Structures are given as C-alpha cells and as structure tokens.
GROMACS .gro file of C-alpha atoms in nm:
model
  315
    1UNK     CA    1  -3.788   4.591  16.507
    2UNK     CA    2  -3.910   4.241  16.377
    3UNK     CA    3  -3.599   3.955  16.327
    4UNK     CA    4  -3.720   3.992  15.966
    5UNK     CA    5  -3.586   4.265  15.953
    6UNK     CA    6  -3.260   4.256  16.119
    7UNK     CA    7  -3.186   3.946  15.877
    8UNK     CA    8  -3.299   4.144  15.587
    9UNK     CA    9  -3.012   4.453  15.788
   10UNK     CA   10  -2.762   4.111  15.809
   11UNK     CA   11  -2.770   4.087  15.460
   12UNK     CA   12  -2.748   4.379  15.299
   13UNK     CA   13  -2.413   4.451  15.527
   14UNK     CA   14  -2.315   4.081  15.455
   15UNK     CA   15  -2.297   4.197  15.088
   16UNK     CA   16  -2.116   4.535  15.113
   17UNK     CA   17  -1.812   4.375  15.340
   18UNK     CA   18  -1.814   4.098  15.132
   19UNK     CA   19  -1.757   4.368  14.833
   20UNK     CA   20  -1.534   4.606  14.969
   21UNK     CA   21  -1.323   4.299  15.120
   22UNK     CA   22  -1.298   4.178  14.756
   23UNK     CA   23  -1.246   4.462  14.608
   24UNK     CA   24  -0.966   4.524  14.887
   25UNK     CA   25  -0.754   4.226  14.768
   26UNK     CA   26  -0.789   4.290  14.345
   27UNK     CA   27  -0.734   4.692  14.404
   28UNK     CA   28  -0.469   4.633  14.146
   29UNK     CA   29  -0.652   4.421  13.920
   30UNK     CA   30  -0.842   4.713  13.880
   31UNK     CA   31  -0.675   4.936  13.704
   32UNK     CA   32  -0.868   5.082  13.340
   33UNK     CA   33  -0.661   4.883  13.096
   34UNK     CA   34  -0.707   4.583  13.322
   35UNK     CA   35  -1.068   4.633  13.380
   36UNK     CA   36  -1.200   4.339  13.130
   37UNK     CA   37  -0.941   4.075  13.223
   38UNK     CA   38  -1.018   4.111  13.621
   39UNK     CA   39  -1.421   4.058  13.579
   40UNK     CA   40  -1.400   3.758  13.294
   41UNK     CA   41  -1.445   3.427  13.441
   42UNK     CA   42  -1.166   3.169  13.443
   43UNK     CA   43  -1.110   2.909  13.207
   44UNK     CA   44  -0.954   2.707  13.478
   45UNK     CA   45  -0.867   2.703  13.831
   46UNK     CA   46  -0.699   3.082  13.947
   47UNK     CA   47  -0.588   3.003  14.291
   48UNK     CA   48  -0.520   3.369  14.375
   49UNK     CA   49  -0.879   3.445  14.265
   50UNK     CA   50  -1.034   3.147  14.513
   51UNK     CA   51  -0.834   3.220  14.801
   52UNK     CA   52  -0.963   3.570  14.782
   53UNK     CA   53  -1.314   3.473  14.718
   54UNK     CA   54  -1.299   3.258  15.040
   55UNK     CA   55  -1.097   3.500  15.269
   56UNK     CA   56  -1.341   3.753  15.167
   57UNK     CA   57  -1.605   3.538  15.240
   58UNK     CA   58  -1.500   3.403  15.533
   59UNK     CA   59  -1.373   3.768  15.711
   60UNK     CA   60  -1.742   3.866  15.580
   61UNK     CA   61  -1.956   3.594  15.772
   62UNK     CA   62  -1.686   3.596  16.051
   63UNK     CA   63  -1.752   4.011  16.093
   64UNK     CA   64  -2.110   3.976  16.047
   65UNK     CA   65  -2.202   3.680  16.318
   66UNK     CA   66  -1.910   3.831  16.565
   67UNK     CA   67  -2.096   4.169  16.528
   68UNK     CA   68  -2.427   4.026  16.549
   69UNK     CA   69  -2.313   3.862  16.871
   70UNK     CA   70  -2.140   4.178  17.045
   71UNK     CA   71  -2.372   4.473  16.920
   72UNK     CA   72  -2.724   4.299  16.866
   73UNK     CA   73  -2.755   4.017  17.110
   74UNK     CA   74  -2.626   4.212  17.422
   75UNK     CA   75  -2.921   4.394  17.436
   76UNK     CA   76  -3.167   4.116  17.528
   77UNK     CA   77  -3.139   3.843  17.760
   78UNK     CA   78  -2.943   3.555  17.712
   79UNK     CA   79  -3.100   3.202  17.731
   80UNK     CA   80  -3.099   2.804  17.704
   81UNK     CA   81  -3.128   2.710  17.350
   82UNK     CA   82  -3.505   2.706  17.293
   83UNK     CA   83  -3.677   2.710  16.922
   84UNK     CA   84  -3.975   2.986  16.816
   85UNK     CA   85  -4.301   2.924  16.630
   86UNK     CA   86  -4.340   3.243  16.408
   87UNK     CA   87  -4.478   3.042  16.098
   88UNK     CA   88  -4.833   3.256  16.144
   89UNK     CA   89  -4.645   3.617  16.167
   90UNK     CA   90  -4.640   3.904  15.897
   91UNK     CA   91  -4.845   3.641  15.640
   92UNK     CA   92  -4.548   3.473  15.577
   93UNK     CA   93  -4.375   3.777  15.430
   94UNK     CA   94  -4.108   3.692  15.623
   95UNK     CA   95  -4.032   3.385  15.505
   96UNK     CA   96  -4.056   3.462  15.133
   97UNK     CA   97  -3.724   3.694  15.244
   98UNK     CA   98  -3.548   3.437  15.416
   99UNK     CA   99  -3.617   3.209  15.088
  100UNK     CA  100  -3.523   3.559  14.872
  101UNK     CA  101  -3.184   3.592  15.083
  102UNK     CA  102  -3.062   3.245  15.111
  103UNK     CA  103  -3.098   3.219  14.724
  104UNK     CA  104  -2.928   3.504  14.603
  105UNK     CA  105  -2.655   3.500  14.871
  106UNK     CA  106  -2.530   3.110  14.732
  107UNK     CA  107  -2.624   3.290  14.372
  108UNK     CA  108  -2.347   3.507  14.448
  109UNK     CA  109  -2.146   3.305  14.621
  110UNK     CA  110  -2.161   3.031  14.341
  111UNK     CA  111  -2.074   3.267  14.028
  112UNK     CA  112  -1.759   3.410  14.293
  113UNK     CA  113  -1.634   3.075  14.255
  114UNK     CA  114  -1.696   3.013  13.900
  115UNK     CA  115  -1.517   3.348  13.829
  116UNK     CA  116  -1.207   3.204  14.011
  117UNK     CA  117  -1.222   2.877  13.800
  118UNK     CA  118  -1.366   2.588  14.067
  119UNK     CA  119  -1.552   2.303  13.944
  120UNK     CA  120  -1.918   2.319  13.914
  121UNK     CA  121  -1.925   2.051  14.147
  122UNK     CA  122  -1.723   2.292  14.428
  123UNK     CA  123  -1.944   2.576  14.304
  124UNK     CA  124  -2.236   2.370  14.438
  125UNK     CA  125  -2.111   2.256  14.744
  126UNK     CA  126  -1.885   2.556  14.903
  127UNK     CA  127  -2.074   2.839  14.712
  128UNK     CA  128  -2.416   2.802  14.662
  129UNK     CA  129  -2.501   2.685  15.029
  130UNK     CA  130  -2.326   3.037  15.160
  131UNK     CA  131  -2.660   3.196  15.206
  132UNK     CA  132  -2.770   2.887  15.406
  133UNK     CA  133  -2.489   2.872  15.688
  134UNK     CA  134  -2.441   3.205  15.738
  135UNK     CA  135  -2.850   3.226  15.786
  136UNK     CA  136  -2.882   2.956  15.936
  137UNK     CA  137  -2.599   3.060  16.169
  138UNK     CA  138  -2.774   3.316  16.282
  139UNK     CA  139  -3.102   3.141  16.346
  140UNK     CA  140  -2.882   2.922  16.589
  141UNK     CA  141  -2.781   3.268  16.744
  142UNK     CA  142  -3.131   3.357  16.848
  143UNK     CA  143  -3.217   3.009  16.990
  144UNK     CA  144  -3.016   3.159  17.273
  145UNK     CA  145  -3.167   3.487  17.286
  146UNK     CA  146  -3.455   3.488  17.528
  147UNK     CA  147  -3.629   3.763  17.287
  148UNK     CA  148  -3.617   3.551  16.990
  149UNK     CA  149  -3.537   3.170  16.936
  150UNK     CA  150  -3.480   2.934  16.660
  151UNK     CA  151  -3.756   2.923  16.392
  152UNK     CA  152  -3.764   2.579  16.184
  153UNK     CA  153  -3.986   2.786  15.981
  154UNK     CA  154  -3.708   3.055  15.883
  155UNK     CA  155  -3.454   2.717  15.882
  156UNK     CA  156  -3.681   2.555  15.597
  157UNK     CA  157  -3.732   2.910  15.428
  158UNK     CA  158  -3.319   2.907  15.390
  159UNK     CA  159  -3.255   2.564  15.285
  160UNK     CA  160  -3.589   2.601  15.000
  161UNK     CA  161  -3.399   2.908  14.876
  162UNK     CA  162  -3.064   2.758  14.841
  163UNK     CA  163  -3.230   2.405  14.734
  164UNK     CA  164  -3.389   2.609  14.421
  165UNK     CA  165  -3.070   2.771  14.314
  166UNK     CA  166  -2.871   2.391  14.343
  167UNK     CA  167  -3.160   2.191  14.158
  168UNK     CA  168  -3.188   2.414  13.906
  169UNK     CA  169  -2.803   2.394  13.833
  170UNK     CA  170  -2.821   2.046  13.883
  171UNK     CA  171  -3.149   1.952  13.671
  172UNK     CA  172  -3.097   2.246  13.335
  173UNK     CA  173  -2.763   2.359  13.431
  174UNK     CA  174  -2.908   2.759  13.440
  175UNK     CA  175  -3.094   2.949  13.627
  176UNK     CA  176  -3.454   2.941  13.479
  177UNK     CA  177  -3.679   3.054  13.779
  178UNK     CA  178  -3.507   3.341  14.013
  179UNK     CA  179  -3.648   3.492  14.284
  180UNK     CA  180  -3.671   3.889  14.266
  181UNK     CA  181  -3.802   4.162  14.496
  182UNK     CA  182  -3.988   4.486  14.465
  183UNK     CA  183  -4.111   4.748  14.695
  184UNK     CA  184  -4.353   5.063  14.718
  185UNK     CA  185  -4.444   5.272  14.984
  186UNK     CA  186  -4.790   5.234  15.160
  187UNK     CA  187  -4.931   5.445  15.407
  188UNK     CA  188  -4.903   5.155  15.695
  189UNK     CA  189  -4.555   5.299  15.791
  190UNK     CA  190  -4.640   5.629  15.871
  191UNK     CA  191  -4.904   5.461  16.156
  192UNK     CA  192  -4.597   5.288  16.320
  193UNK     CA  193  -4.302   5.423  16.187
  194UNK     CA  194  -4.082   5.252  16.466
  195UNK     CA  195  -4.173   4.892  16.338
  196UNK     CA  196  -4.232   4.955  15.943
  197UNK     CA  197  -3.998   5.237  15.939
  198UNK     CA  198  -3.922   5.622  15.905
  199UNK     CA  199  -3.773   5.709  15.628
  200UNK     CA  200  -3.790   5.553  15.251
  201UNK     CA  201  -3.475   5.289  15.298
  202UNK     CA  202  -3.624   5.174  15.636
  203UNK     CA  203  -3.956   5.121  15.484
  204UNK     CA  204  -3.813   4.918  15.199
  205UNK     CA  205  -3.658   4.702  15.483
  206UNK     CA  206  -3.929   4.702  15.735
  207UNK     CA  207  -4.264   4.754  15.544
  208UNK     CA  208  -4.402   4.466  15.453
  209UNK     CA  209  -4.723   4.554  15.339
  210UNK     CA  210  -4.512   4.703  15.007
  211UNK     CA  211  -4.314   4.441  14.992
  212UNK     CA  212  -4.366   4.171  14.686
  213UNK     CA  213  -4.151   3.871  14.660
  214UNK     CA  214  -4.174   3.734  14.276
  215UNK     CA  215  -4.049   3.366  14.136
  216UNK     CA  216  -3.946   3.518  13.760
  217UNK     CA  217  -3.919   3.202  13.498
  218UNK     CA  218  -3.698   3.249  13.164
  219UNK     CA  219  -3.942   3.212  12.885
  220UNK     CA  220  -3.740   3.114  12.577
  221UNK     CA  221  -3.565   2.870  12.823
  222UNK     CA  222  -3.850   2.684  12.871
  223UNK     CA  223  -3.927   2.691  12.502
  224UNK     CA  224  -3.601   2.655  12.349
  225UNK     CA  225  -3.726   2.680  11.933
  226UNK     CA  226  -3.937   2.968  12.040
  227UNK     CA  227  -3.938   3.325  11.901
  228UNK     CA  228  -3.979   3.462  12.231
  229UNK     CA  229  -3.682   3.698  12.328
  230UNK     CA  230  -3.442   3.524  12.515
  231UNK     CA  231  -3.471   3.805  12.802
  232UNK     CA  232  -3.863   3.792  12.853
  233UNK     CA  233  -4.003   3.664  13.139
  234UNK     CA  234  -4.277   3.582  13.299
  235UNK     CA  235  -4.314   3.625  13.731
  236UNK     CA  236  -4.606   3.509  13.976
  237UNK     CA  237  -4.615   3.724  14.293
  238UNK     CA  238  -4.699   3.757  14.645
  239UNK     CA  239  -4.782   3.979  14.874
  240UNK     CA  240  -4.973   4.160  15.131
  241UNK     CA  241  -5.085   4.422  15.336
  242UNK     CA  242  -5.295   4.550  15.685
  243UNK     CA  243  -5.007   4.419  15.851
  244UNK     CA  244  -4.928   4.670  16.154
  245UNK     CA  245  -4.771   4.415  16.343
  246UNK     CA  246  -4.691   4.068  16.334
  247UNK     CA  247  -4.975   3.958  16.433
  248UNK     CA  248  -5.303   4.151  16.547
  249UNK     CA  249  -5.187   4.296  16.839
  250UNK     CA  250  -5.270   4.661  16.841
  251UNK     CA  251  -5.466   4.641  16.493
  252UNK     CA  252  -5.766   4.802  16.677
  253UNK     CA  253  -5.544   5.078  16.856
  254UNK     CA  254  -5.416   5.251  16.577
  255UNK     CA  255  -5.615   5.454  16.246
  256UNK     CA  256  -5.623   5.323  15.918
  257UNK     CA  257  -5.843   5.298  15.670
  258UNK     CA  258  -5.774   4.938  15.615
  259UNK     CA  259  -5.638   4.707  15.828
  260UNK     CA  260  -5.782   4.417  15.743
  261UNK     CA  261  -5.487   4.128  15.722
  262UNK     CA  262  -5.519   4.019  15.323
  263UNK     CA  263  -5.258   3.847  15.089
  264UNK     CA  264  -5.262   3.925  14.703
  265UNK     CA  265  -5.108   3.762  14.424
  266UNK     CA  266  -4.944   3.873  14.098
  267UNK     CA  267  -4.882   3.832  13.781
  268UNK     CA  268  -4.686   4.006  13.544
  269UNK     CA  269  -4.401   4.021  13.275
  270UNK     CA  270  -4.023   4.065  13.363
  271UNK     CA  271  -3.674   4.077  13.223
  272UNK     CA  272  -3.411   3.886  13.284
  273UNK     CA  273  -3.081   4.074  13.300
  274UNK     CA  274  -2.883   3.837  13.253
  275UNK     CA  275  -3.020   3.716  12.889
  276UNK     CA  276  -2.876   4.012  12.769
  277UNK     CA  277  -2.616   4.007  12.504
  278UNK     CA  278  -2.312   4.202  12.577
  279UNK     CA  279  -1.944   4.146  12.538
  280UNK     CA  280  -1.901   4.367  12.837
  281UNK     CA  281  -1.801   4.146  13.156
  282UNK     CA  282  -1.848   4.496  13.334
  283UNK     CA  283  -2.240   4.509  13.247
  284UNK     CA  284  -2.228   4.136  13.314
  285UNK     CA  285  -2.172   4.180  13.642
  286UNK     CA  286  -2.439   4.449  13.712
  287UNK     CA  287  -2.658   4.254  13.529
  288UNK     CA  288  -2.583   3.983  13.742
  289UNK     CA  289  -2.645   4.194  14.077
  290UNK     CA  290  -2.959   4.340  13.969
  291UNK     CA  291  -3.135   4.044  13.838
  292UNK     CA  292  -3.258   3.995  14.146
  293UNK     CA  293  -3.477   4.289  14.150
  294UNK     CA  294  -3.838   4.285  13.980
  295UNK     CA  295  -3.822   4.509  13.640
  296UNK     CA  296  -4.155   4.746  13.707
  297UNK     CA  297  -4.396   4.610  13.462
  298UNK     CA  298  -4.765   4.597  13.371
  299UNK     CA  299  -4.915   4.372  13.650
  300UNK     CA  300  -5.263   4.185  13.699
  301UNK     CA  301  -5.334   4.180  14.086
  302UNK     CA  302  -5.524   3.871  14.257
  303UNK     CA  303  -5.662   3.980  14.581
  304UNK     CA  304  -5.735   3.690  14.858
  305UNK     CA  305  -6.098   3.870  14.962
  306UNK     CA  306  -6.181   3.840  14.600
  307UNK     CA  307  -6.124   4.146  14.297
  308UNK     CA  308  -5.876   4.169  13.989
  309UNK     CA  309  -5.683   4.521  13.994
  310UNK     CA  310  -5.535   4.583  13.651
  311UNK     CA  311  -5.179   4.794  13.728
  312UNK     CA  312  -5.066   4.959  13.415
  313UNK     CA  313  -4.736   4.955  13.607
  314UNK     CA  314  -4.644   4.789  13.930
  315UNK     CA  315  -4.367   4.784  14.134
   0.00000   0.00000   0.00000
C-alpha cells in the first residue's frame, strides 16, 4: 500500500469522526422542526456552535494522528527523523491528492467556523489551514518511520492546496477555482490488486491510473455582466495511467496491454454546486460536500504521446 494512499484512508476517516463527533454534540439541534435553524449560518459569534466545531475538530485530528501512531506506524521500523524524495513516483498523482485533501479539508474547516459566527479573519487563520497541520502532521510522523520519511514534496503539495483556498478568499472573497476529483475503473488493478486495489472502493482509493484531479473555475464569476449561468463551469484536468507501481519496478513482470507510463490532460465543462439557488440550508450543505467531486461531463482528452480522444462523457 503506497503512503498516497493511506493519506487519502487518513482523510476520508478524518471526515466521518469529524461528522459523527459534530453531529454527537447538536443531536438535539436536530430535531425536524429545528432542522433549518441548526444548518443556517450565524449572523454573529455562537459560542456553543465554535466550541463544538473545535472540540470536534480537535478529538478528530487528536483520534486520527494517535491512531495513526498506535495501529499504522507499529508495523514498520522506527527511525531518526530523515526526509524522502518521492517527487518522481505515481506521475505526480500523488501530489495532486495531497493538494486535493489539504484544500477541501480547510474548505470545510473554514465554512464550520463561519457557520458558528467567527470572523473571516479567524476563518482564515484557525480553519482554513486544518487540512495543512493535520497533513502535515502526519508527514512529520513518517520522517520517523524507517519505511517512509518526510516528503517536502507532499509538504509543498499541502500548503499549495490550502494557499489556493486562503488567496482566493483573500483576493475575490469566493471560491472561484476548486479543486474536484473523479474516478473510473481501469483494468491496471486487476494486475496488482494488492497495490491498486480489490474491490471498487479500494480502487477509487488506490488506482491511480483512474484517478483525475480537476481545477473547476466559476464562469459567470469571472465574467460578472455575463449571461452565462451562474453554476457553469469550466475544469482543466490531469491524469494518468500504466502506472503498476510507483515507479517501474516490476512494469516488465506483469501482463498488460499497455504499460507504458503516460500523463493526459482534460478539458471539460462542470457545475458548481454551490451556485445553486435554494432556500434550503439542508441542500446547501450537500451542495457544499459534493462540490468537490467532478460532475461527469462531455470531456476532450490531451494525451502526453500525442492524440485528442473526444469522450461524449467522462468521469
């Protein structure tokens, strides 16, 4: 299993505690009648709703690095803190997710705060650099594992991801350019199924040569007296595939019909959730969550060995 991919693992369980923990302390600001009221935003500081956004939070990272520590790291040798050069592995892939995860993690951790009322300024500074600690946390983590070691490539990857979420607010006060994710299943993870995984929700993980990491701009934002609809978009992608390792190692060993090491790059159109008009905070909120996944779209492919492919639809 790649560090990749136990980040990408790190994550995903980083985001269900950090739900279920919330979701824990409002159970009775849940209730149907109550619904609206508990997911609108503050007008002002709520200093029941930001001590539970940063106990949750903080019980969250706590559990996660704690559990990293006792369950992952025990299994390899420890070691002097030494640093890793894995800028050349998986074609980068890798560090597109680390850029993916640092972003949407101090997304989320940002609009948690704005719900509870803090000032933008506080929302910067406390929220939107989550994704970077706790990542970078674990980074420092495997400098002292003798299997893996601290990558300044992965370090850079986290601070680029929460840097474009920060400027962003900072320079147009919205999110105009969001990274988003999409996945389909190639026939590379069947030839190593240990590595690039077993079953669908390992693949999506592990795989990836069907992995695309997209940067999805806002048209109409751009282009404020346009016509455009305020939810189109428009997202450049990147991607790649013949990756059966990190590296080459064992490319000649095992049968494909293509394992040549190739990047591509995308183009297509997109939707931003979040442009949506509702007076629902409810669909807000999922909106919200599921921006950051690519909306399956008609796609122009750009392959790195030369070629256009025309996808009516690509995910």
């Amino acid at each position: 299993m790649g560090k990749q991919t136990r980040n990408q693992k790190i994550v995903l369980k980083y985001h269900s505690a950090l739900y279920f923990l919330f979701l824990l302390l409002f159970t009775d600001g849940l209730a149907q009648n109550q619904f609206q009221d508990f997911l609108r935003p503050s007008d002002s500081l709520n200093i029941q709703r930001r001590n539970a956004v940063v106990i949750s939070e903080g019980v969250a990272i706590t559990g996660a690095l704690v559990g990293l520590s006792q369950l992952w790291y025990n299994d390899y040798k420890k070691s002097g803190f030494h640093f890793k050069n894995d800028n050349a592995s998986w074609l980068q892939m890798d560090k597109a997710g680390h850029v993916y995860s640092s972003y949407h993690i101090g997304r989320f951790g940002a609009e948690l705060l704005d719900w509870s009322g803090v000032s933008k300024k506080d929302q910067l500074i406390y929220g939107a650099t989550t994704g970077f600690v706790f990542l970078t946390a674990v980074e420092v983590l495997d400098g002292y594992s003798s299997e893996w070691g601290f990558s300044w490539g992965d370090a850079a990857a986290n601070a680029s991801g929460t840097l474009l979420y920060v400027s962003q607010e900072l320079l147009w006060e919205e999110q105009r350019i969001v990274p988003k994710f999409s996945f389909h299943r190639t026939p590379y993870a069947g030839a190593r199924p240990d590595v690039l995984g077993a079953t669908f929700s390992e693949e999506i993980l592990k795989d990836y040569n069907g992995q695309t990491y997209w940067l999805s701009a806002n048209i109409h934002s751009f282009f404020k007296e346009s016509k455009v609809p305020k939810w189109l978009n428009v997202a450049v992608g990147y991607g790649g595939q013949g990756m059966i390792t990190a590296n080459d190692e064992l490319v000649n060993t095992i049968f494909l019909p293509e394992k040549e090491r190739t990047r591509q790059f995308y183009l297509s159109l997109d939707v931003d959730l979040t442009k949506i008009n509702t007076n629902s905070h409810f669909l807000k909120t999922l909106f919200s969550i599921f921006n950051s996944i690519k909306v399956p779209a008609p796609t122009i492919e750009f392959r790195e060995l030369g070629g256009i492919k025309w996808h009516f639809i690509y995910f």
